[in-house]
Amino acid sequence: MKSNILQLEDLKQGKPVPLSNTFTIQLIRQEDFTDIRVMLENPNVTKFLFFAPAPVELYEAFFLPIIENTEKAIASGEWPEHLTIIIRDKNHQYMGMAGLTQVMLLAGNFEVGFQLPEHAWGLGIGTLTCEYLTKVAFEQLNAHKVTADCYSQNVGSAGVLRKSGYVLEGNQAGYFHTEESTDDRLLFGMTASQYLAKKMGQAV
């Protein structure tokens, strides 16, 4: 098996790399869009997504520029501006997506996020993916802070972030409008020093 450094280089070049013995990840491609769209048609998935459900044109306007930017980044040997990975199993079945985005005008600040189709829930994919992108942020992109947020009722996403070492930093009451009423927005974060402490703790 290749070293972590070589695997990251392969990922950067647009090649699929192992996330675990069961799943692989690869930078987003044009052919992934249909799977993403189908995932976002499931009301159980979109329940805790503020941007969905939405017309397909909105998804195209959001994802297609990311795909184009990714293609250009691969061609130039750089990490994409909006690093987006697609998770698949050994049968090439779509198992979700995750992203790591540079915060505008704040060098070294990144936001991490993930969306999984319903058939991928409960398999540990969210935690594996979140930990992987966190590693990329701090060890490849010189991040000094990575943040994430989720609905307070989204117990699964909050659990993923906690398992990945993120700290609950705030609670914005009534931030999200839902079909029933409103929901709080949970704010999670990790600093470079917290990441290093977590990494050193795992090595002991």
Coordinates of N, CA and C in Angstrom, one line a residue:
M1 N 0.8 -1.2 0.0 CA 0.0 0.0 0.0 C 0.9 1.2 0.0
K2 N 0.5 2.2 -0.7 CA 1.2 3.5 -0.8 C 1.2 4.2 0.5
S3 N 2.3 5.0 0.7 CA 2.3 5.9 1.9 C 1.2 6.9 1.9
N4 N 0.9 7.5 3.0 CA -0.1 8.6 3.0 C 0.2 9.7 2.1
I5 N 1.5 10.1 2.0 CA 2.0 11.2 1.2 C 1.7 10.9 -0.3
L6 N 2.0 9.7 -0.7 CA 1.8 9.3 -2.1 C 0.3 9.2 -2.4
Q7 N -0.5 8.7 -1.4 CA -1.9 8.6 -1.6 C -2.5 10.0 -1.8
L8 N -2.0 11.0 -1.0 CA -2.5 12.4 -1.2 C -2.1 12.9 -2.5
E9 N -0.9 12.6 -3.0 CA -0.5 13.1 -4.3 C -1.4 12.5 -5.4
D10 N -1.7 11.2 -5.3 CA -2.6 10.6 -6.2 C -4.0 11.2 -6.2
L11 N -4.5 11.5 -5.0 CA -5.8 12.2 -4.9 C -5.7 13.6 -5.6
K12 N -4.6 14.3 -5.4 CA -4.5 15.6 -6.0 C -4.4 15.5 -7.5
Q13 N -4.0 14.4 -8.1 CA -3.9 14.2 -9.5 C -5.3 13.6 -10.1
G14 N -6.3 13.5 -9.2 CA -7.6 13.1 -9.7 C -7.8 11.6 -9.7
K15 N -6.8 10.8 -9.1 CA -6.9 9.4 -9.0 C -7.7 8.9 -7.8
P16 N -8.4 7.8 -7.9 CA -9.1 7.3 -6.7 C -8.1 6.7 -5.7
V17 N -8.3 6.9 -4.4 CA -7.4 6.4 -3.4 C -8.3 5.8 -2.3
P18 N -7.7 4.8 -1.5 CA -8.5 4.2 -0.5 C -8.8 5.1 0.7
L19 N -10.1 5.1 1.1 CA -10.5 5.7 2.3 C -10.4 4.7 3.5
S20 N -10.7 3.5 3.1 CA -10.6 2.3 4.0 C -10.5 1.1 3.2
N21 N -10.6 -0.1 3.8 CA -10.6 -1.3 3.0 C -11.8 -1.5 2.1
T22 N -12.9 -0.7 2.4 CA -14.1 -0.9 1.7 C -14.5 0.3 0.8
F23 N -14.0 1.5 1.1 CA -14.4 2.7 0.3 C -13.2 3.4 -0.3
T24 N -13.4 4.0 -1.4 CA -12.4 4.9 -2.1 C -13.0 6.3 -2.2
I25 N -12.0 7.2 -2.3 CA -12.4 8.6 -2.6 C -11.7 9.1 -3.8
Q26 N -12.3 10.1 -4.5 CA -11.7 10.7 -5.7 C -12.3 12.1 -5.8
L27 N -11.5 13.0 -6.3 CA -12.0 14.4 -6.6 C -13.2 14.3 -7.5
I28 N -14.1 15.3 -7.3 CA -15.3 15.3 -8.0 C -15.1 15.4 -9.5
R29 N -16.0 14.7 -10.3 CA -15.9 14.7 -11.7 C -17.3 14.9 -12.3
Q30 N -17.4 15.3 -13.6 CA -18.6 15.5 -14.2 C -19.6 14.4 -14.0
E31 N -19.1 13.1 -14.2 CA -20.0 12.0 -14.1 C -20.6 11.7 -12.7
D32 N -20.1 12.4 -11.7 CA -20.6 12.3 -10.4 C -21.9 13.1 -10.1
F33 N -22.2 14.0 -11.0 CA -23.3 15.0 -10.8 C -24.6 14.3 -10.6
T34 N -24.9 13.3 -11.5 CA -26.2 12.6 -11.4 C -26.4 11.9 -10.1
D35 N -25.4 11.3 -9.5 CA -25.5 10.7 -8.2 C -25.8 11.7 -7.1
I36 N -25.1 12.8 -7.2 CA -25.3 13.9 -6.3 C -26.8 14.4 -6.4
R37 N -27.3 14.6 -7.6 CA -28.6 15.1 -7.8 C -29.6 14.1 -7.2
V38 N -29.4 12.8 -7.5 CA -30.4 11.8 -7.0 C -30.4 11.8 -5.4
M39 N -29.2 11.9 -4.8 CA -29.1 12.0 -3.4 C -29.9 13.1 -2.8
L40 N -29.8 14.3 -3.5 CA -30.5 15.5 -3.0 C -32.0 15.5 -3.3
E41 N -32.5 14.4 -4.0 CA -34.0 14.3 -4.2 C -34.6 13.6 -3.0
N42 N -33.8 13.0 -2.1 CA -34.4 12.3 -1.0 C -34.7 13.2 0.2
P43 N -35.9 13.3 0.6 CA -36.3 14.2 1.7 C -35.6 13.9 3.0
N44 N -35.3 12.6 3.2 CA -34.6 12.3 4.4 C -33.2 12.9 4.5
V45 N -32.6 13.0 3.3 CA -31.2 13.6 3.2 C -31.3 15.1 3.3
T46 N -32.3 15.7 2.6 CA -32.4 17.2 2.6 C -33.0 17.8 3.8
K47 N -33.5 17.0 4.7 CA -34.1 17.5 5.9 C -33.2 18.5 6.7
F48 N -31.9 18.2 6.7 CA -31.0 19.0 7.4 C -30.0 19.8 6.5
L49 N -30.5 20.1 5.3 CA -29.7 20.9 4.4 C -30.4 22.1 4.0
F50 N -29.9 23.3 4.3 CA -30.6 24.5 4.1 C -30.8 24.9 2.6
F51 N -29.9 24.3 1.7 CA -29.9 24.6 0.3 C -30.7 23.6 -0.5
A52 N -31.4 22.6 0.1 CA -32.1 21.6 -0.6 C -33.4 21.3 0.2
P53 N -34.5 20.8 -0.6 CA -34.5 20.6 -2.0 C -34.5 21.9 -2.8
A54 N -34.1 21.7 -4.1 CA -34.0 22.9 -5.0 C -34.1 22.4 -6.4
P55 N -34.4 23.3 -7.3 CA -34.4 22.9 -8.8 C -33.0 22.4 -9.2
V56 N -33.0 21.6 -10.2 CA -31.8 21.0 -10.7 C -30.9 22.1 -11.2
E57 N -31.4 23.2 -11.7 CA -30.6 24.3 -12.2 C -29.8 24.9 -11.1
L58 N -30.3 25.0 -9.9 CA -29.5 25.5 -8.8 C -28.3 24.6 -8.5
Y59 N -28.6 23.3 -8.5 CA -27.5 22.4 -8.3 C -26.4 22.5 -9.4
E60 N -26.9 22.6 -10.6 CA -25.9 22.8 -11.7 C -25.1 24.1 -11.5
A61 N -25.8 25.1 -11.2 CA -25.0 26.4 -11.0 C -24.0 26.3 -9.8
F62 N -24.3 25.5 -8.9 CA -23.4 25.4 -7.7 C -22.2 24.4 -8.0
F63 N -22.6 23.2 -8.5 CA -21.6 22.1 -8.6 C -20.8 22.2 -9.9
L64 N -21.3 22.6 -11.0 CA -20.6 22.5 -12.3 C -19.4 23.4 -12.2
P65 N -19.4 24.7 -11.7 CA -18.2 25.5 -11.6 C -17.1 24.8 -10.7
I66 N -17.6 24.1 -9.6 CA -16.7 23.4 -8.8 C -16.0 22.3 -9.6
I67 N -16.7 21.6 -10.4 CA -16.2 20.5 -11.2 C -15.2 21.1 -12.2
E68 N -15.5 22.2 -12.8 CA -14.6 22.8 -13.8 C -13.3 23.3 -13.1
N69 N -13.4 23.9 -11.9 CA -12.3 24.3 -11.2 C -11.4 23.1 -10.8
T70 N -12.0 22.0 -10.4 CA -11.3 20.8 -10.1 C -10.5 20.3 -11.2
E71 N -11.1 20.3 -12.4 CA -10.4 19.8 -13.6 C -9.2 20.7 -13.9
K72 N -9.3 22.0 -13.8 CA -8.2 22.9 -14.0 C -7.1 22.7 -12.9
A73 N -7.5 22.5 -11.7 CA -6.5 22.2 -10.6 C -5.8 21.0 -10.9
I74 N -6.4 19.9 -11.3 CA -5.8 18.6 -11.6 C -4.7 18.8 -12.7
A75 N -5.1 19.6 -13.7 CA -4.3 19.8 -14.9 C -3.0 20.6 -14.5
S76 N -3.2 21.5 -13.5 CA -2.0 22.3 -13.1 C -1.3 21.7 -11.9
G77 N -1.7 20.6 -11.4 CA -1.1 19.9 -10.2 C -1.3 20.6 -8.9
E78 N -2.4 21.3 -8.8 CA -2.7 22.0 -7.5 C -4.0 21.4 -6.9
W79 N -4.2 21.7 -5.6 CA -5.4 21.4 -4.9 C -6.5 22.3 -5.4
P80 N -7.7 21.8 -5.6 CA -8.8 22.7 -6.1 C -9.2 23.7 -5.0
E81 N -9.7 24.8 -5.5 CA -10.1 25.9 -4.6 C -11.2 25.4 -3.6
H82 N -12.2 24.6 -4.2 CA -13.2 24.0 -3.4 C -13.0 22.5 -3.4
L83 N -12.2 22.0 -2.6 CA -11.8 20.6 -2.6 C -13.0 19.7 -2.3
T84 N -13.5 19.0 -3.3 CA -14.7 18.2 -3.1 C -14.4 16.7 -3.5
I85 N -14.7 15.8 -2.6 CA -14.4 14.4 -2.9 C -15.7 13.6 -2.9
I86 N -15.6 12.5 -3.7 CA -16.7 11.6 -3.9 C -16.3 10.3 -3.3
I87 N -17.2 9.7 -2.5 CA -16.9 8.4 -1.9 C -17.7 7.3 -2.6
R88 N -17.0 6.2 -2.9 CA -17.7 5.1 -3.6 C -17.2 3.8 -2.9
D89 N -18.0 2.7 -3.0 CA -17.6 1.4 -2.5 C -16.9 0.6 -3.6
K90 N -16.6 -0.6 -3.2 CA -15.9 -1.5 -4.2 C -16.6 -1.8 -5.5
N91 N -18.0 -1.6 -5.4 CA -18.8 -1.9 -6.6 C -19.1 -0.6 -7.3
H92 N -18.4 0.5 -6.9 CA -18.5 1.8 -7.5 C -19.8 2.5 -7.2
Q93 N -20.5 2.0 -6.2 CA -21.8 2.6 -5.8 C -21.5 3.9 -5.0
Y94 N -22.2 4.9 -5.4 CA -22.0 6.2 -4.8 C -22.4 6.2 -3.3
M95 N -21.5 6.6 -2.4 CA -21.7 6.6 -1.0 C -21.6 7.9 -0.3
G96 N -21.5 9.0 -1.1 CA -21.5 10.3 -0.5 C -20.5 11.3 -1.1
M97 N -20.5 12.5 -0.5 CA -19.5 13.5 -0.9 C -19.1 14.3 0.3
A98 N -18.0 15.0 0.2 CA -17.5 15.9 1.3 C -16.7 17.0 0.7
G99 N -16.6 18.1 1.4 CA -15.9 19.2 0.8 C -15.1 20.0 1.9
L100 N -14.1 20.6 1.4 CA -13.2 21.4 2.2 C -13.0 22.8 1.5
T101 N -13.5 23.8 2.0 CA -13.5 25.1 1.3 C -12.8 26.2 2.1
Q102 N -11.9 26.9 1.4 CA -11.2 28.0 1.9 C -12.2 29.2 2.2
V103 N -12.2 29.7 3.4 CA -13.1 30.8 3.8 C -12.5 32.1 3.0
M104 N -13.4 32.8 2.4 CA -13.0 33.9 1.6 C -12.4 35.0 2.4
L105 N -11.2 35.5 2.0 CA -10.5 36.6 2.6 C -9.8 36.2 3.9
L106 N -9.9 34.9 4.3 CA -9.3 34.5 5.6 C -8.3 33.4 5.3
A107 N -7.1 33.7 5.0 CA -6.1 32.7 4.6 C -5.9 31.7 5.8
G108 N -6.0 30.4 5.5 CA -5.7 29.4 6.6 C -7.0 29.0 7.3
N109 N -8.1 29.6 7.0 CA -9.4 29.2 7.5 C -10.2 28.4 6.5
F110 N -10.7 27.2 7.0 CA -11.4 26.3 6.1 C -12.7 25.9 6.7
E111 N -13.7 25.5 5.9 CA -14.9 24.9 6.3 C -15.0 23.5 5.8
V112 N -15.4 22.5 6.6 CA -15.6 21.2 6.1 C -17.1 20.8 6.2
G113 N -17.5 20.0 5.2 CA -18.9 19.6 5.2 C -19.0 18.2 4.5
F114 N -20.1 17.6 4.7 CA -20.3 16.2 4.1 C -21.8 15.9 4.0
Q115 N -22.2 15.2 2.9 CA -23.5 14.7 2.7 C -23.5 13.3 2.2
L116 N -24.2 12.4 2.8 CA -24.3 11.0 2.5 C -25.7 10.6 2.1
P117 N -25.8 9.7 1.1 CA -27.1 9.2 0.7 C -27.6 8.3 1.9
E118 N -28.9 8.0 1.9 CA -29.4 7.3 3.0 C -28.9 5.9 3.2
H119 N -28.6 5.3 2.1 CA -28.0 3.9 2.2 C -26.6 3.8 2.8
A120 N -26.0 5.0 2.9 CA -24.6 5.1 3.4 C -24.6 5.5 4.9
W121 N -25.7 5.7 5.5 CA -25.7 6.1 6.9 C -25.4 5.0 7.8
G122 N -24.7 5.3 8.9 CA -24.4 4.3 9.9 C -23.3 3.4 9.6
L123 N -22.5 3.7 8.6 CA -21.4 2.8 8.2 C -20.0 3.4 8.6
G124 N -20.0 4.6 9.3 CA -18.8 5.2 9.7 C -18.1 6.0 8.6
I125 N -18.8 6.2 7.5 CA -18.2 6.9 6.3 C -18.0 8.4 6.7
G126 N -19.0 9.0 7.3 CA -18.9 10.4 7.7 C -17.7 10.7 8.5
T127 N -17.4 9.9 9.5 CA -16.3 10.1 10.4 C -15.0 9.9 9.6
L128 N -14.9 8.8 8.8 CA -13.7 8.6 8.1 C -13.4 9.7 7.1
T129 N -14.4 10.2 6.5 CA -14.2 11.3 5.5 C -13.9 12.6 6.2
C130 N -14.5 12.9 7.3 CA -14.3 14.2 8.0 C -12.8 14.2 8.5
E131 N -12.4 13.0 9.1 CA -11.0 12.9 9.6 C -10.0 13.1 8.4
Y132 N -10.3 12.5 7.3 CA -9.4 12.6 6.1 C -9.3 14.0 5.7
L133 N -10.4 14.7 5.5 CA -10.3 16.1 5.0 C -9.7 17.0 6.1
T134 N -9.9 16.7 7.3 CA -9.2 17.5 8.4 C -7.7 17.3 8.3
K135 N -7.3 16.1 8.0 CA -5.8 15.9 7.8 C -5.3 16.6 6.6
V136 N -6.0 16.6 5.5 CA -5.6 17.4 4.3 C -5.5 18.9 4.7
A137 N -6.5 19.4 5.4 CA -6.5 20.8 5.7 C -5.3 21.2 6.5
F138 N -4.9 20.5 7.5 CA -3.8 20.9 8.4 C -2.5 20.5 7.9
E139 N -2.4 19.4 7.2 CA -1.1 18.8 6.7 C -0.7 19.2 5.3
Q140 N -1.7 19.6 4.5 CA -1.4 19.9 3.1 C -1.7 21.3 2.7
L141 N -2.7 21.9 3.4 CA -3.2 23.3 3.0 C -2.8 24.3 4.0
N142 N -2.0 24.0 5.0 CA -1.6 24.9 6.0 C -2.7 25.6 6.8
A143 N -3.8 24.9 7.0 CA -4.9 25.5 7.8 C -4.5 25.8 9.2
H144 N -5.0 26.8 9.8 CA -4.8 27.1 11.2 C -6.2 27.0 11.9
K145 N -7.3 26.9 11.2 CA -8.6 26.7 11.8 C -9.5 26.0 10.7
V146 N -10.2 25.0 11.2 CA -11.3 24.4 10.4 C -12.6 24.4 11.2
T147 N -13.6 24.8 10.5 CA -14.9 24.9 11.2 C -16.0 24.1 10.4
A148 N -17.1 23.8 11.1 CA -18.2 23.1 10.5 C -19.5 23.5 11.3
D149 N -20.6 23.4 10.7 CA -21.9 23.6 11.4 C -22.9 22.6 11.0
C150 N -24.0 22.5 11.8 CA -25.1 21.6 11.5 C -26.3 21.9 12.3
Y151 N -27.4 21.4 11.9 CA -28.7 21.6 12.6 C -28.5 20.9 14.0
S152 N -29.1 21.5 15.0 CA -28.9 20.8 16.3 C -29.7 19.5 16.4
Q153 N -30.7 19.3 15.6 CA -31.4 18.1 15.5 C -30.7 17.0 14.7
N154 N -29.7 17.4 14.0 CA -28.9 16.5 13.1 C -27.9 15.8 14.0
V155 N -28.4 14.8 14.8 CA -27.5 14.1 15.7 C -26.4 13.4 15.0
G156 N -26.6 12.8 13.8 CA -25.6 12.1 13.1 C -24.4 13.0 12.8
S157 N -24.7 14.1 12.2 CA -23.6 15.0 11.8 C -22.8 15.6 13.0
A158 N -23.6 15.9 14.0 CA -22.9 16.4 15.2 C -22.0 15.3 15.8
G159 N -22.5 14.1 15.8 CA -21.7 13.0 16.3 C -20.4 12.7 15.5
V160 N -20.5 12.9 14.2 CA -19.4 12.7 13.3 C -18.3 13.8 13.6
L161 N -18.7 15.0 13.8 CA -17.8 16.1 14.1 C -17.1 15.9 15.5
R162 N -17.9 15.5 16.5 CA -17.3 15.2 17.8 C -16.3 14.1 17.7
K163 N -16.7 13.0 17.0 CA -15.7 11.8 16.9 C -14.5 12.2 16.1
S164 N -14.6 13.2 15.2 CA -13.4 13.6 14.5 C -12.6 14.6 15.2
G165 N -12.9 15.0 16.4 CA -12.1 15.8 17.2 C -12.5 17.3 17.3
Y166 N -13.7 17.6 16.6 CA -14.1 19.0 16.6 C -14.8 19.3 18.0
V167 N -14.7 20.6 18.3 CA -15.2 21.1 19.6 C -16.4 22.0 19.3
L168 N -17.5 21.8 20.1 CA -18.6 22.6 20.0 C -18.3 24.0 20.5
E169 N -18.3 25.0 19.7 CA -17.9 26.4 20.0 C -19.1 27.3 20.2
G170 N -20.3 27.0 19.7 CA -21.4 27.9 19.8 C -22.7 27.3 19.4
N171 N -23.8 28.0 19.8 CA -25.1 27.5 19.4 C -25.9 28.8 19.1
Q172 N -26.3 28.9 17.8 CA -27.1 30.0 17.4 C -28.6 29.6 17.4
A173 N -29.3 30.1 18.3 CA -30.7 29.7 18.6 C -31.6 30.1 17.4
G174 N -32.5 29.2 17.0 CA -33.4 29.5 15.9 C -32.9 29.9 14.6
Y175 N -31.7 29.5 14.3 CA -31.0 29.9 13.0 C -31.7 29.4 11.8
F176 N -32.0 28.1 11.8 CA -32.6 27.5 10.6 C -34.1 27.4 10.7
H177 N -34.7 27.7 9.6 CA -36.2 27.5 9.5 C -36.5 26.1 9.0
T178 N -37.4 25.4 9.7 CA -37.7 24.0 9.3 C -39.2 24.0 9.0
E179 N -39.7 22.8 8.5 CA -41.1 22.6 8.2 C -41.9 22.8 9.5
E180 N -41.4 22.3 10.6 CA -42.1 22.3 11.9 C -42.0 23.7 12.5
S181 N -40.8 24.2 12.6 CA -40.6 25.5 13.3 C -39.2 26.1 12.9
T182 N -38.3 26.1 13.9 CA -36.9 26.5 13.7 C -36.0 25.5 14.4
D183 N -34.7 25.6 14.1 CA -33.7 24.7 14.7 C -32.5 25.6 14.9
D184 N -31.8 25.2 16.0 CA -30.5 25.9 16.3 C -29.4 25.5 15.3
R185 N -28.4 26.3 15.2 CA -27.2 26.0 14.4 C -26.1 25.8 15.4
L186 N -25.5 24.6 15.3 CA -24.4 24.2 16.1 C -23.1 24.6 15.4
L187 N -22.2 25.2 16.1 CA -20.9 25.7 15.5 C -19.8 24.8 16.1
F188 N -19.0 24.1 15.2 CA -17.9 23.3 15.6 C -16.6 23.9 15.1
G189 N -15.5 23.6 15.7 CA -14.2 24.1 15.2 C -13.0 23.3 15.7
M190 N -11.9 23.4 15.0 CA -10.7 22.8 15.5 C -9.5 23.7 15.0
T191 N -8.6 24.0 15.9 CA -7.4 24.8 15.6 C -6.3 23.8 15.2
A192 N -5.2 24.4 14.7 CA -4.1 23.6 14.3 C -3.5 23.0 15.6
S193 N -3.4 23.7 16.7 CA -2.9 23.2 17.9 C -3.7 22.0 18.5
Q194 N -5.0 22.1 18.3 CA -5.9 21.1 18.8 C -5.8 19.8 17.9
Y195 N -5.6 20.0 16.6 CA -5.3 18.9 15.7 C -4.0 18.2 16.1
L196 N -3.0 19.0 16.3 CA -1.7 18.4 16.7 C -1.8 17.6 18.0
A197 N -2.5 18.2 19.0 CA -2.7 17.5 20.2 C -3.4 16.2 20.1
K198 N -4.4 16.2 19.2 CA -5.2 15.0 19.0 C -4.3 13.9 18.3
K199 N -3.5 14.4 17.3 CA -2.7 13.5 16.6 C -1.6 12.9 17.5
M200 N -1.0 13.7 18.3 CA 0.0 13.2 19.3 C -0.6 12.2 20.3
G201 N -1.8 12.5 20.7 CA -2.5 11.6 21.6 C -2.8 10.3 21.0
Q202 N -3.1 10.2 19.7 CA -3.4 9.0 19.0 C -2.1 8.2 18.9
A203 N -0.9 8.9 18.8 CA 0.3 8.2 18.6 C 0.9 7.6 19.8
V204 N 0.4 8.0 21.0 CA 0.9 7.5 22.3 C 0.4 6.1 22.5

